[in-house]
XYZ file of C-alpha atoms in Angstrom:
726
model
C 56.727 5.821 -28.944
C 56.432 2.368 -30.423
C 53.186 1.061 -31.882
C 52.992 -1.590 -29.208
C 53.226 1.014 -26.357
C 50.617 3.232 -28.007
C 48.229 0.333 -28.413
C 48.629 -0.640 -24.749
C 47.793 2.930 -23.584
C 44.677 2.993 -25.808
C 43.436 -0.328 -24.416
C 44.044 0.878 -20.828
C 42.127 4.110 -21.470
C 39.243 2.196 -23.078
C 39.066 -0.158 -20.031
C 38.988 2.786 -17.602
C 36.214 4.524 -19.522
C 34.151 1.342 -19.628
C 34.490 0.830 -15.891
C 33.750 4.401 -14.880
C 30.758 4.930 -17.128
C 28.073 2.227 -16.921
C 26.759 1.013 -20.231
C 23.173 1.758 -21.234
C 20.704 -0.837 -19.946
C 19.473 -3.322 -22.463
C 15.833 -4.009 -23.214
C 15.874 -6.817 -20.669
C 17.286 -4.706 -17.923
C 13.902 -3.943 -16.560
C 13.524 -7.488 -15.312
C 14.952 -8.229 -11.880
C 18.494 -9.412 -11.727
C 18.941 -13.097 -11.136
C 19.657 -14.068 -7.576
C 22.643 -16.181 -6.645
C 22.672 -18.503 -3.717
C 24.727 -17.368 -0.747
C 25.636 -20.076 1.741
C 23.935 -19.584 5.103
C 27.001 -21.138 6.703
C 28.925 -18.065 5.570
C 27.427 -16.431 8.634
C 29.637 -18.753 10.655
C 33.400 -18.364 11.003
C 35.708 -20.429 8.929
C 35.719 -24.034 10.026
C 32.095 -23.800 11.291
C 30.445 -24.741 8.062
C 28.695 -27.972 7.198
C 31.140 -30.072 5.220
C 28.543 -31.850 3.216
C 25.357 -30.061 2.330
C 25.053 -26.394 3.210
C 21.948 -24.344 3.699
C 21.442 -21.494 1.279
C 19.838 -18.077 1.325
C 19.027 -15.903 -1.690
C 20.795 -12.550 -1.807
C 21.162 -10.131 -4.755
C 24.487 -10.397 -6.603
C 26.544 -7.237 -6.071
C 27.576 -5.358 -9.227
C 31.307 -4.779 -9.850
C 32.643 -1.502 -8.532
C 35.544 0.521 -9.935
C 37.352 0.654 -6.644
C 36.820 -0.449 -3.044
C 34.581 1.944 -1.192
C 33.214 3.498 -4.384
C 29.715 4.867 -4.938
C 28.290 1.578 -6.102
C 29.557 -0.235 -3.021
C 28.016 2.395 -0.782
C 24.660 2.043 -2.616
C 24.662 -1.709 -2.047
C 25.267 -1.307 1.638
C 22.478 1.221 1.935
C 19.992 -0.917 0.059
C 20.658 -3.923 2.332
C 19.909 -2.668 5.882
C 20.317 -4.990 8.823
C 17.177 -7.025 9.459
C 15.469 -7.293 12.799
C 16.486 -10.058 15.140
C 15.094 -13.403 14.129
C 13.953 -12.116 10.704
C 16.890 -13.333 8.744
C 20.396 -12.407 7.819
C 21.911 -8.890 8.001
C 24.979 -7.673 6.157
C 28.090 -6.522 7.909
C 30.700 -4.458 6.087
C 34.480 -4.375 6.265
C 36.817 -1.381 6.415
C 36.289 -0.816 2.690
C 32.537 -0.622 3.027
C 31.898 -3.829 1.090
C 29.575 -6.483 2.570
C 31.538 -9.364 4.073
C 29.027 -12.030 5.055
C 25.400 -12.259 6.178
C 25.087 -12.629 9.954
C 21.717 -13.703 11.393
C 20.603 -11.832 14.491
C 18.711 -13.846 17.088
C 18.811 -11.699 20.219
C 18.379 -8.089 21.207
C 19.655 -8.866 24.701
C 23.409 -8.838 25.201
C 24.750 -9.878 28.629
C 27.110 -7.392 30.283
C 28.117 -6.319 33.771
C 25.031 -4.209 34.233
C 22.343 -6.759 33.226
C 23.923 -10.119 33.969
C 25.351 -11.560 37.200
C 26.658 -15.040 38.061
C 25.404 -16.561 41.286
C 26.531 -19.614 43.188
C 25.924 -22.988 41.583
C 26.307 -21.729 38.014
C 23.054 -19.700 38.128
C 22.929 -16.753 35.781
C 20.713 -13.821 36.843
C 19.529 -11.522 34.049
C 17.775 -8.180 34.009
C 15.737 -7.711 30.833
C 14.294 -4.490 29.504
C 10.914 -4.162 27.800
C 10.538 -6.073 24.541
C 13.933 -7.783 24.748
C 14.347 -11.324 23.317
C 17.104 -13.917 23.222
C 17.825 -17.598 22.554
C 19.323 -20.080 24.947
C 20.961 -23.206 23.566
C 21.423 -26.202 25.883
C 19.774 -27.509 29.003
C 18.593 -25.070 31.634
C 15.894 -24.067 34.108
C 13.947 -20.792 34.109
C 12.841 -19.048 37.296
C 11.153 -15.668 37.100
C 12.096 -13.383 39.998
C 10.003 -10.426 38.866
C 8.058 -9.505 35.798
C 6.953 -11.971 33.120
C 8.494 -13.901 30.214
C 7.086 -15.976 27.404
C 8.732 -19.026 25.808
C 7.252 -21.494 23.315
C 3.758 -20.183 24.097
C 4.130 -20.472 27.864
C 3.796 -17.315 29.980
C 5.898 -17.572 33.134
C 5.805 -15.340 36.191
C 7.217 -15.313 39.736
C 4.509 -17.658 40.994
C 5.901 -20.503 38.938
C 8.549 -22.959 40.080
C 11.640 -23.626 37.993
C 10.596 -24.759 34.511
C 13.137 -27.064 32.928
C 14.048 -27.059 29.247
C 16.315 -28.869 26.790
C 16.997 -26.840 23.661
C 18.955 -28.783 21.009
C 19.758 -27.178 17.639
C 18.412 -30.206 15.746
C 15.019 -28.498 16.390
C 13.939 -24.855 16.300
C 15.051 -23.150 19.515
C 12.311 -21.400 21.562
C 12.705 -17.626 22.072
C 12.514 -15.984 25.502
C 10.595 -12.655 25.312
C 9.519 -10.102 27.899
C 6.901 -7.352 27.594
C 8.122 -5.400 30.674
C 11.198 -5.034 32.798
C 11.909 -8.527 34.100
C 14.446 -10.328 36.252
C 15.010 -14.044 35.655
C 17.404 -16.766 36.647
C 18.813 -19.470 34.342
C 19.768 -22.586 36.289
C 22.096 -25.357 35.019
C 20.102 -28.530 34.322
C 21.007 -31.293 36.822
C 20.388 -34.033 34.262
C 22.228 -32.435 31.333
C 25.461 -34.325 31.901
C 23.761 -37.733 31.800
C 21.825 -36.849 28.642
C 24.916 -35.542 26.809
C 26.928 -38.596 27.725
C 24.652 -40.639 25.429
C 26.865 -39.228 22.640
C 29.472 -41.768 23.725
C 27.080 -44.512 22.669
C 25.775 -43.128 19.400
C 26.791 -40.332 17.014
C 23.114 -39.390 16.712
C 23.420 -37.618 20.102
C 26.601 -35.708 19.164
C 26.821 -32.034 18.257
C 23.362 -31.157 19.575
C 24.110 -28.704 22.384
C 26.259 -25.725 23.286
C 30.016 -26.126 23.367
C 30.990 -28.371 26.253
C 33.449 -27.503 28.990
C 37.103 -28.177 28.242
C 38.185 -31.761 28.982
C 39.558 -32.269 32.460
C 37.826 -29.304 34.032
C 35.617 -31.517 36.165
C 31.889 -32.144 36.597
C 31.255 -28.720 38.222
C 32.534 -26.850 35.191
C 30.635 -29.192 32.904
C 27.450 -28.530 34.874
C 27.999 -24.784 34.792
C 28.172 -24.806 30.960
C 24.948 -26.672 30.236
C 23.515 -23.639 28.378
C 24.676 -20.674 26.266
C 22.984 -17.455 25.150
C 22.989 -17.143 21.351
C 23.132 -13.548 20.087
C 24.029 -14.119 16.460
C 24.856 -17.062 14.229
C 28.548 -16.419 15.032
C 27.856 -17.393 18.674
C 26.604 -20.859 17.661
C 28.757 -23.967 18.031
C 30.786 -24.947 14.974
C 28.924 -26.789 12.222
C 25.566 -25.833 13.724
C 22.669 -24.129 11.938
C 20.494 -22.227 14.430
C 16.778 -21.688 13.817
C 14.521 -19.813 16.226
C 10.975 -21.003 16.884
C 8.604 -18.673 15.134
C 4.823 -18.649 15.449
C 3.004 -17.414 12.344
C 0.617 -14.476 12.866
C -2.326 -16.636 11.721
C -1.218 -19.177 14.357
C -1.243 -16.549 17.084
C -4.743 -15.396 16.166
C -6.112 -18.978 16.350
C -4.165 -19.684 19.543
C -5.709 -16.640 21.256
C -9.183 -17.763 20.102
C -8.694 -21.290 21.501
C -7.276 -20.049 24.829
C -10.252 -17.692 25.267
C -12.615 -20.588 24.517
C -10.824 -22.764 27.079
C -11.968 -20.453 29.906
C -15.623 -21.403 29.472
C -15.805 -24.866 27.955
C -12.998 -27.338 27.490
C -12.095 -27.377 23.775
C -11.247 -30.608 21.934
C -8.795 -29.578 19.228
C -8.126 -32.005 16.334
C -4.849 -31.293 14.527
C -4.275 -32.748 11.066
C -2.347 -31.930 7.958
C 0.565 -33.017 5.706
C 3.856 -34.338 7.025
C 6.195 -31.753 8.547
C 3.548 -29.025 8.413
C 3.923 -28.000 12.070
C 1.181 -30.065 13.779
C 3.350 -31.118 16.740
C 4.786 -27.566 17.092
C 1.369 -25.950 17.061
C -0.009 -28.463 19.524
C 2.950 -27.890 21.913
C 2.548 -24.118 21.770
C -1.219 -24.438 22.301
C -0.739 -26.764 25.306
C 1.761 -24.336 26.855
C -0.549 -21.389 26.411
C -3.462 -23.262 27.905
C -1.444 -24.444 30.915
C -0.292 -20.894 31.711
C -3.541 -19.071 30.931
C -5.289 -17.185 33.783
C -8.230 -19.610 33.762
C -5.872 -22.573 34.268
C -3.840 -20.773 36.967
C -7.006 -20.340 39.015
C -7.006 -24.116 39.493
C -4.401 -26.837 39.130
C -3.129 -26.567 35.518
C -3.817 -29.595 33.368
C -4.127 -30.399 29.667
C -4.836 -33.756 28.064
C -2.857 -34.866 24.988
C -4.241 -37.614 22.764
C -1.235 -38.573 20.662
C -2.378 -40.612 17.654
C 0.855 -40.422 15.659
C 2.692 -43.716 16.297
C 5.569 -42.575 14.035
C 6.506 -39.450 16.019
C 4.784 -39.493 19.438
C 5.592 -36.808 21.984
C 5.509 -38.584 25.362
C 5.924 -42.301 24.446
C 8.218 -44.383 22.237
C 7.554 -44.912 18.523
C 4.988 -47.586 17.741
C 2.547 -46.522 20.458
C -0.469 -44.267 20.951
C -1.214 -42.686 24.295
C -3.440 -40.445 26.404
C -1.212 -38.102 28.487
C -1.878 -35.806 31.379
C 0.377 -32.790 30.997
C 0.908 -30.616 34.088
C 3.726 -28.184 33.212
C 4.823 -26.438 29.996
C 6.726 -28.634 27.559
C 9.954 -26.890 26.467
C 11.935 -29.917 25.328
C 12.156 -32.210 22.279
C 10.400 -35.585 22.439
C 13.593 -37.621 22.854
C 14.130 -36.021 26.263
C 10.839 -37.236 27.747
C 10.084 -40.572 26.088
C 9.471 -41.605 29.712
C 7.726 -38.459 31.087
C 8.506 -37.297 34.598
C 5.559 -37.725 36.975
C 5.934 -34.091 38.059
C 5.545 -32.846 34.462
C 3.325 -35.436 32.721
C 1.980 -38.895 33.183
C 0.590 -41.479 30.754
C -3.003 -42.334 31.623
C -3.386 -45.132 29.060
C -1.279 -46.428 26.171
C -1.757 -48.839 23.263
C 0.857 -50.410 20.988
C 0.236 -50.478 17.251
C 3.613 -52.320 16.968
C 4.235 -50.243 13.845
C 5.190 -46.640 13.041
C 2.293 -46.291 10.599
C -1.472 -46.800 10.948
C -1.337 -48.464 7.520
C -0.294 -51.715 9.246
C -3.868 -52.166 10.601
C -6.244 -49.196 10.092
C -9.129 -50.866 11.967
C -6.980 -51.500 15.065
C -5.696 -47.921 14.879
C -9.224 -46.475 15.024
C -10.167 -48.855 17.823
C -7.161 -47.712 19.923
C -8.068 -44.058 19.274
C -11.633 -44.541 20.336
C -10.659 -46.352 23.538
C -8.202 -43.612 24.521
C -10.834 -40.944 23.881
C -13.334 -42.940 25.934
C -10.921 -43.009 28.872
C -10.488 -39.233 28.543
C -14.268 -38.798 28.837
C -14.339 -41.072 31.882
C -11.311 -39.526 33.628
C -10.908 -36.528 35.885
C -9.540 -34.603 32.869
C -12.895 -34.680 30.998
C -13.439 -30.967 31.772
C -9.943 -29.995 30.715
C -8.767 -29.109 27.194
C -7.872 -32.009 24.924
C -5.381 -31.725 22.033
C -5.447 -34.554 19.435
C -2.393 -34.950 17.211
C -2.576 -37.153 14.110
C -0.176 -38.584 11.512
C 0.620 -36.733 8.281
C -1.198 -39.273 6.120
C -3.883 -37.233 4.314
C -4.563 -39.148 1.109
C -6.415 -42.345 0.324
C -6.809 -44.566 3.386
C -5.187 -41.904 5.521
C -7.958 -39.426 4.609
C -10.542 -42.073 5.359
C -9.036 -42.628 8.804
C -9.053 -38.876 9.570
C -12.657 -38.389 8.519
C -13.715 -41.443 10.535
C -11.909 -40.155 13.620
C -13.533 -36.679 13.248
C -17.004 -38.222 12.995
C -16.481 -40.526 16.019
C -14.577 -38.169 18.339
C -16.624 -35.055 17.447
C -13.979 -32.405 18.235
C -14.961 -28.841 18.835
C -12.260 -27.543 16.494
C -10.566 -29.170 13.487
C -7.381 -27.466 12.330
C -5.748 -28.372 9.013
C -2.124 -27.238 9.011
C -1.815 -26.224 5.384
C -3.316 -23.680 3.017
C -2.038 -25.478 -0.064
C -4.465 -28.409 -0.168
C -4.749 -30.952 -1.602
C -8.325 -29.906 -2.323
C -9.632 -33.451 -1.988
C -8.328 -33.727 1.546
C -9.474 -30.309 2.684
C -12.998 -30.727 1.350
C -13.256 -34.238 2.767
C -12.218 -33.099 6.231
C -14.434 -30.015 6.039
C -17.502 -32.092 5.186
C -16.833 -34.493 8.079
C -16.489 -31.628 10.568
C -19.734 -30.660 12.297
C -18.224 -27.628 14.146
C -15.320 -25.270 13.452
C -12.917 -26.088 10.610
C -9.828 -23.882 10.123
C -6.892 -23.995 7.723
C -3.583 -22.469 8.905
C -0.345 -21.906 7.041
C 2.209 -24.651 7.516
C 5.665 -23.920 8.948
C 8.104 -26.483 7.742
C 11.572 -26.766 9.187
C 13.961 -25.256 6.593
C 17.030 -27.244 7.590
C 17.571 -30.226 9.834
C 20.521 -32.343 10.937
C 18.345 -35.306 11.965
C 15.852 -37.215 9.812
C 12.690 -38.875 11.113
C 14.528 -42.198 11.349
C 17.231 -40.501 13.437
C 14.689 -38.910 15.785
C 12.812 -42.160 16.226
C 15.996 -44.020 17.046
C 17.063 -41.270 19.441
C 13.698 -41.370 21.203
C 13.771 -45.183 21.536
C 17.382 -45.142 22.684
C 16.583 -42.433 25.243
C 13.604 -44.486 26.396
C 15.641 -47.578 27.170
C 18.387 -45.589 28.902
C 15.873 -43.768 31.135
C 15.744 -44.499 34.828
C 13.215 -43.106 37.263
C 14.403 -41.615 40.563
C 12.409 -41.874 43.766
C 11.469 -38.217 43.408
C 9.660 -39.049 40.159
C 12.257 -37.326 37.987
C 13.718 -39.150 35.012
C 17.463 -39.475 34.498
C 19.576 -41.355 31.943
C 22.000 -44.166 32.410
C 24.912 -43.326 30.052
C 26.358 -46.879 30.205
C 25.895 -49.170 27.223
C 23.015 -51.604 27.512
C 25.445 -54.528 27.374
C 26.681 -53.489 30.848
C 23.157 -53.237 32.344
C 21.976 -56.383 34.162
C 18.799 -57.583 32.411
C 15.618 -58.822 33.912
C 15.468 -62.570 33.942
C 11.856 -63.445 33.029
C 10.916 -67.130 33.193
C 8.864 -68.398 30.238
C 8.492 -71.961 31.616
C 8.157 -73.555 35.006
C 5.730 -73.144 37.854
C 5.540 -69.316 37.832
C 6.244 -67.877 34.342
C 6.532 -64.100 34.071
C 4.157 -63.789 31.062
C 1.531 -65.737 29.206
C 2.933 -65.961 25.658
C 4.283 -64.145 22.588
C 1.731 -62.689 20.160
C 2.775 -61.583 16.669
C 0.593 -58.910 15.086
C 1.756 -59.100 11.438
C 4.136 -61.663 10.057
C 3.749 -65.006 11.782
C 7.106 -66.704 12.095
C 7.174 -70.517 12.119
C 7.628 -72.081 15.511
C 11.165 -73.167 14.713
C 12.089 -69.563 13.727
C 10.292 -67.760 16.589
C 13.357 -67.377 18.758
C 15.442 -65.975 15.868
C 12.622 -63.595 14.915
C 12.169 -62.029 18.365
C 15.752 -62.185 19.702
C 17.287 -58.718 19.772
C 14.050 -56.973 18.905
C 11.703 -54.527 20.567
C 8.458 -55.974 21.996
C 5.450 -54.386 23.681
C 4.455 -55.560 27.189
C 0.659 -55.623 27.186
C -1.549 -56.182 30.176
C -4.690 -58.281 29.566
C -7.388 -56.696 31.673
C -10.024 -59.179 30.587
C -9.976 -62.381 28.550
C -12.166 -60.653 25.971
C -8.979 -58.971 24.715
C -8.219 -62.251 22.887
C -11.332 -61.849 20.782
C -9.995 -64.041 17.994
C -9.820 -67.086 20.311
C -13.382 -68.368 20.877
C -12.074 -71.353 22.882
C -10.839 -69.119 25.718
C -12.751 -69.359 28.997
C -13.073 -65.582 29.415
C -14.671 -65.812 32.865
C -11.722 -67.652 34.417
C -9.019 -66.261 32.173
C -6.879 -65.191 35.085
C -6.684 -68.772 36.320
C -6.231 -70.473 32.955
C -3.426 -72.997 33.262
C -0.905 -73.323 30.478
C 1.248 -76.251 29.623
C 4.695 -75.163 30.738
C 6.604 -78.355 30.080
C 5.561 -79.561 26.636
C 8.081 -78.938 23.867
C 7.995 -79.778 20.225
C 10.257 -81.053 17.496
C 10.795 -78.935 14.406
C 8.984 -81.428 12.191
C 6.166 -82.158 14.578
C 2.924 -80.236 14.988
C 3.015 -77.822 17.987
C 1.640 -79.450 21.089
C -1.431 -78.011 22.800
C -2.922 -78.453 26.235
C -6.399 -79.294 27.350
C -6.933 -76.018 29.183
C -5.010 -73.747 26.834
C -5.237 -74.949 23.218
C -4.324 -71.488 21.998
C -0.832 -71.454 23.569
C 1.789 -73.365 21.596
C 5.527 -73.919 22.134
C 8.653 -73.303 20.056
C 11.504 -75.853 20.142
C 13.074 -73.708 22.889
C 9.868 -73.910 24.912
C 8.901 -70.318 24.314
C 5.063 -69.996 24.524
C 3.301 -68.209 21.681
C -0.335 -67.694 20.680
C -1.308 -69.072 17.341
C -2.548 -66.157 15.277
C -2.690 -67.248 11.587
C -5.033 -64.382 10.600
C -2.771 -61.696 12.198
C -5.485 -60.402 14.547
C -4.830 -57.866 17.303
C -5.787 -57.540 20.930
C -8.967 -55.687 21.714
C -7.877 -52.258 23.151
C -11.004 -52.058 25.309
C -9.738 -54.902 27.465
C -5.949 -54.429 27.332
C -3.367 -51.721 27.702
C 0.370 -51.379 26.991
C 2.671 -50.975 30.014
C 5.629 -50.120 27.860
C 8.307 -51.540 25.557
C 10.996 -54.092 26.299
C 14.176 -54.965 24.481
C 14.844 -58.726 24.231
C 18.582 -58.837 24.839
C 18.921 -62.606 24.784
C 17.243 -65.994 25.298
C 18.649 -68.361 27.946
C 17.368 -71.729 26.786
C 19.063 -73.608 29.637
C 17.305 -71.529 32.285
C 14.106 -71.176 30.216
C 14.172 -67.388 30.582
C 14.158 -64.209 28.499
C 16.666 -61.438 29.221
C 14.740 -58.174 29.023
C 15.746 -54.530 29.279
C 12.999 -52.024 30.024
C 12.380 -48.729 31.901
C 8.945 -50.036 32.970
C 8.480 -49.748 36.726
C 8.660 -53.167 38.416
C 5.995 -51.931 40.829
C 3.501 -51.676 37.952
C 4.288 -55.214 36.799
C 3.932 -56.595 40.303
C 0.588 -54.861 40.717
C -0.610 -56.450 37.503
C 0.375 -59.887 38.800
C -1.304 -59.275 42.144
C -4.505 -58.364 40.330
C -4.421 -61.753 38.550
C -3.946 -60.195 35.109
C -1.907 -61.867 32.371
C 0.924 -60.245 30.460
C 1.578 -60.765 26.757
C 4.628 -59.756 24.749
C 3.537 -58.341 21.394
C 5.860 -58.715 18.384
C 5.264 -56.481 15.353
C 6.969 -54.013 13.059
C 8.848 -51.867 15.539
C 12.011 -50.268 14.167
C 15.034 -52.524 14.414
C 17.133 -51.303 17.386
C 20.347 -51.113 15.460
C 21.591 -48.413 17.872
C 21.579 -51.051 20.683
C 23.825 -53.396 18.789
C 26.616 -50.862 18.277
C 26.581 -48.974 21.611
C 29.450 -50.929 23.113
C 31.607 -50.462 19.999
C 30.970 -46.730 19.919
C 31.676 -46.483 23.643
C 35.084 -48.170 23.242
C 36.130 -45.936 20.354
C 34.735 -42.666 21.709
C 37.113 -39.746 22.165
C 36.755 -35.982 22.485
C 38.830 -35.560 19.303
C 36.447 -37.656 17.283
C 33.509 -35.554 18.476
C 35.251 -32.306 17.564
C 36.146 -33.572 14.069
C 32.796 -35.106 13.294
C 30.964 -33.512 10.410
C 27.286 -32.588 10.767
C 25.162 -33.126 7.693
C 22.551 -30.507 7.026
C 19.661 -31.645 4.884
C 16.632 -29.930 3.402
C 14.533 -33.012 3.090
C 11.126 -33.786 4.683
C 11.958 -35.314 8.037
C 8.936 -37.572 7.820
C 9.520 -38.894 4.312
C 12.343 -41.326 4.751
C 13.014 -45.013 4.812
C 12.358 -46.453 8.214
C 14.658 -49.360 7.527
C 17.675 -47.222 6.646
C 20.539 -47.440 9.109
C 20.733 -44.012 10.745
C 24.277 -44.421 12.004
C 27.766 -44.376 10.490
C 29.223 -47.759 11.499
C 32.595 -46.653 10.217
C 33.005 -44.709 13.512
C 32.218 -47.767 15.640
C 35.556 -49.477 15.328
C 35.778 -53.245 15.247
C 32.257 -54.799 15.282
C 33.267 -58.186 13.925
C 32.144 -59.968 17.079
C 28.911 -57.970 17.436
C 25.779 -59.981 16.648
C 23.296 -58.705 13.993
C 25.866 -56.147 12.714
C 27.435 -56.126 9.271
C 29.700 -53.347 8.039
C 29.985 -52.735 4.295
C 32.950 -50.616 3.280
C 33.667 -48.837 0.007
C 31.694 -50.303 -2.851
C 30.678 -53.441 -0.981
C 27.053 -54.463 -1.319
C 24.768 -56.942 0.389
C 24.511 -60.340 -1.288
C 21.423 -60.946 -3.418
C 18.507 -62.019 -1.282
C 20.045 -60.874 2.029
C 17.524 -58.057 2.545
C 15.021 -58.618 5.275
C 11.647 -59.587 3.868
C 8.478 -58.463 5.664
C 5.056 -60.015 5.298
C 2.389 -57.332 4.882
C -1.183 -57.941 5.865
C -3.893 -57.866 3.193
C -5.525 -54.533 4.085
C -8.471 -55.354 1.857
C -9.273 -58.550 3.747
C -12.921 -58.840 4.601
C -13.807 -56.090 2.145
C -14.909 -56.250 -1.498
C -13.049 -59.038 -3.211
C -11.851 -60.542 0.028
C -12.094 -64.195 0.809
C-alpha cells in the first residue's frame, strides 16, 4: 500500500471517529446556544415569501448529525413538539425525521364532509365541536343557527341577525371560537366585490384578501369565494403573513371587570398610551363585549365611541374627531366603514381639526373634545357606556393634553396601554385621575404590510368612493373619481352654495388661493350660530343667517382685496372665490359649528364661477342645512395630500390580473404610527404614463427633485399668547 493511500485511510478513520463521538463540552458550553433567525415565510410554500423584507422567528440551530434519521435528529424532533394553534410555529418532519420548516397552526377546525356543507348562494354551514377555533380570511357574514360563538370580543347566538365582517391580512384576523357544540353559517359578503375592485385604482388595496376566483368565472363564482378558512400558514394566499387577533390575559381580566360594571352604571373608559400599543384594538374588543353582554341584550344594544385620534379614527376620515353611536359589533378594519352604515353605526357629531395631529392647534383640539363629550351627556346615549380613544402622543404637550382631558371629562376608568412607562407619563396620568387608573401590557403588531400613511390613504380613498344605498347600507363605487360627475357648487351669483373658504393654518395670498386649494381635501362645516366666527367681532351674530355677501366684486393681484359694507370679513380672490380673512390662523368655535364631512375639490370652473366637488355627504343633509338658514364654510388645513386620487385613472388603465399576481408585498416591522405623513404611499412605476396627469411627477432611477421644489408648510406658533408671546 502506498503512503498516499495509507494517509487517506487514516484521515477517513479520524473523521468518522470525530463525527460519531461528540467532543467534550468546553467551559462555555453551559451557556445557551446562540439562536439563529429562521424566516417566518419558510412556513409558506416556495413562491409565497415576501420578496423584500421577511419576518423572522427565533429557533434553536440544529446540531449536525452523523446520518439522516440518527439519534441526534430524533432528539431534536422530540424537544420541539408542535405548539398549540395560534401559539406560534410547529415543526414538521420529512421522511428522514429531520425538521423541514416551521408551520404555524391557526385552527383546530378542519372542514370535511361531516362538519361542513355548502348551501345555495355560496353559504357554508359548519358544525363546530366544543372548544374549536378557526380563522376566516376575507369578507363574510356570520349567522348562528344553534349554540354560541365569540369573535373579536363579541358573543353571538341564534337571536342575532347576520353580523358582517371584513378580515384583511394587513391587520390581525379575529378568531372564531365556540365553548359548546355549535352550528353556524358563513355568508358571502354582498359588498365584497365592490370593495376588492378598488385594487384596480390603487396598489394599496391589492393582496389583502383570500385568493380571488379565477378570471372569467363570472360574478357568481367571485361572490362565492369572498372568504376562506385558514387552517395553517400554508393555507394563506401567497406573499401573505397571517396573524391571529390575540387578547392578553390581563386584557381579558380588565374587560370582564368593565363589562360587569356596565350592568349597573355606564362606564366612561379613557384609553391612552404610546403609539401602536393596542388602544384601538382594546377599545374595539371592549365595545363588542359590551354590545353583546346580557345587560345590553335586555334592551336595544348601544355603545358610544368618542374618537379623539384624528390620525387614525375608526368611523370617520383622517383629520376629524367624532362622537359615534355604535349599534352592532365591529368586525372590520376602519377603511371599510369610513362612512358607517346607519344600521351598524351613526355619527352623532363631528369636528374637523384639518390635521392628523393635535399638535397643529392643541387648544382647538381640547375644545372639540369637550364639545363632543357635552353632546354625549345631552344625548339619549348618556346612560350607555362611553369609550374614549386618544392619540399616541404621551410626552411633552401630548401629556399635557391627556391630563387636561382627564381632568375635564372625569372618566370612571383610565387605562394606560403599556407597562413599560415612561415613568413621567404614567405618574402624570395617575395623578390626574380621580378614579380607577390601570396599566395593561401593550400588544404591538409584529409585522405589517401597510404603514400608517397607507392606512390613512386607504381610509380616505374608501371614504370618497363610498355611496349610500336607500337601505342605509354603504357600498363602493369602483370607478375612478375622474369618471364620477362632480357637484357643481356656485361660489358667486345670487345663490352661492357656501359662504367662504377658511384656512386654519397657512394663509395663502389671495392670488394663490385657487392654486392652494385646487385638488385638495376640504372640510364642509355647518355654522350653527354666528358665534362660531369668534375671531370676527364685526359680524352681526344675531342676523348671521341673513348676512349678505358681495358676490360680484373681484380684485386685481396688486390691489387690496375688496370688502363689502355688510360683510367686511369676506374677501375675494382674482377668480372671485370668497374667503375669510384669518391672519392669526384662528379656528371656528366647535360649540356653534359641526363638520358634515369632507369634500375633494376636483377643479375650479372660473367661467361658471363654480367649484367641482366630490363627496359622499348626503345631499339631503346639505339641503336641510340650507333650509334652516345656516351657512356652510369650506375649511382648508393640513389634510393629507390625496395623491391616490391623482393616479387612479392611470392605475385603472394599466391594471391587469397578471400585474396583481406578480406584485410583491413588502413586510415591515416598523411602528405603523411613526412615519412621514408626506411620503408618497404608492409606487407610481406601476401607474403607466402619467405625463398628462396634473400634480403628479414620476422620478425614476437616481432622479431627485430640484432644490427648493419641496412643499413648504407654515406652522403656527404654538407658544403664541403664552410666556414670551407677543
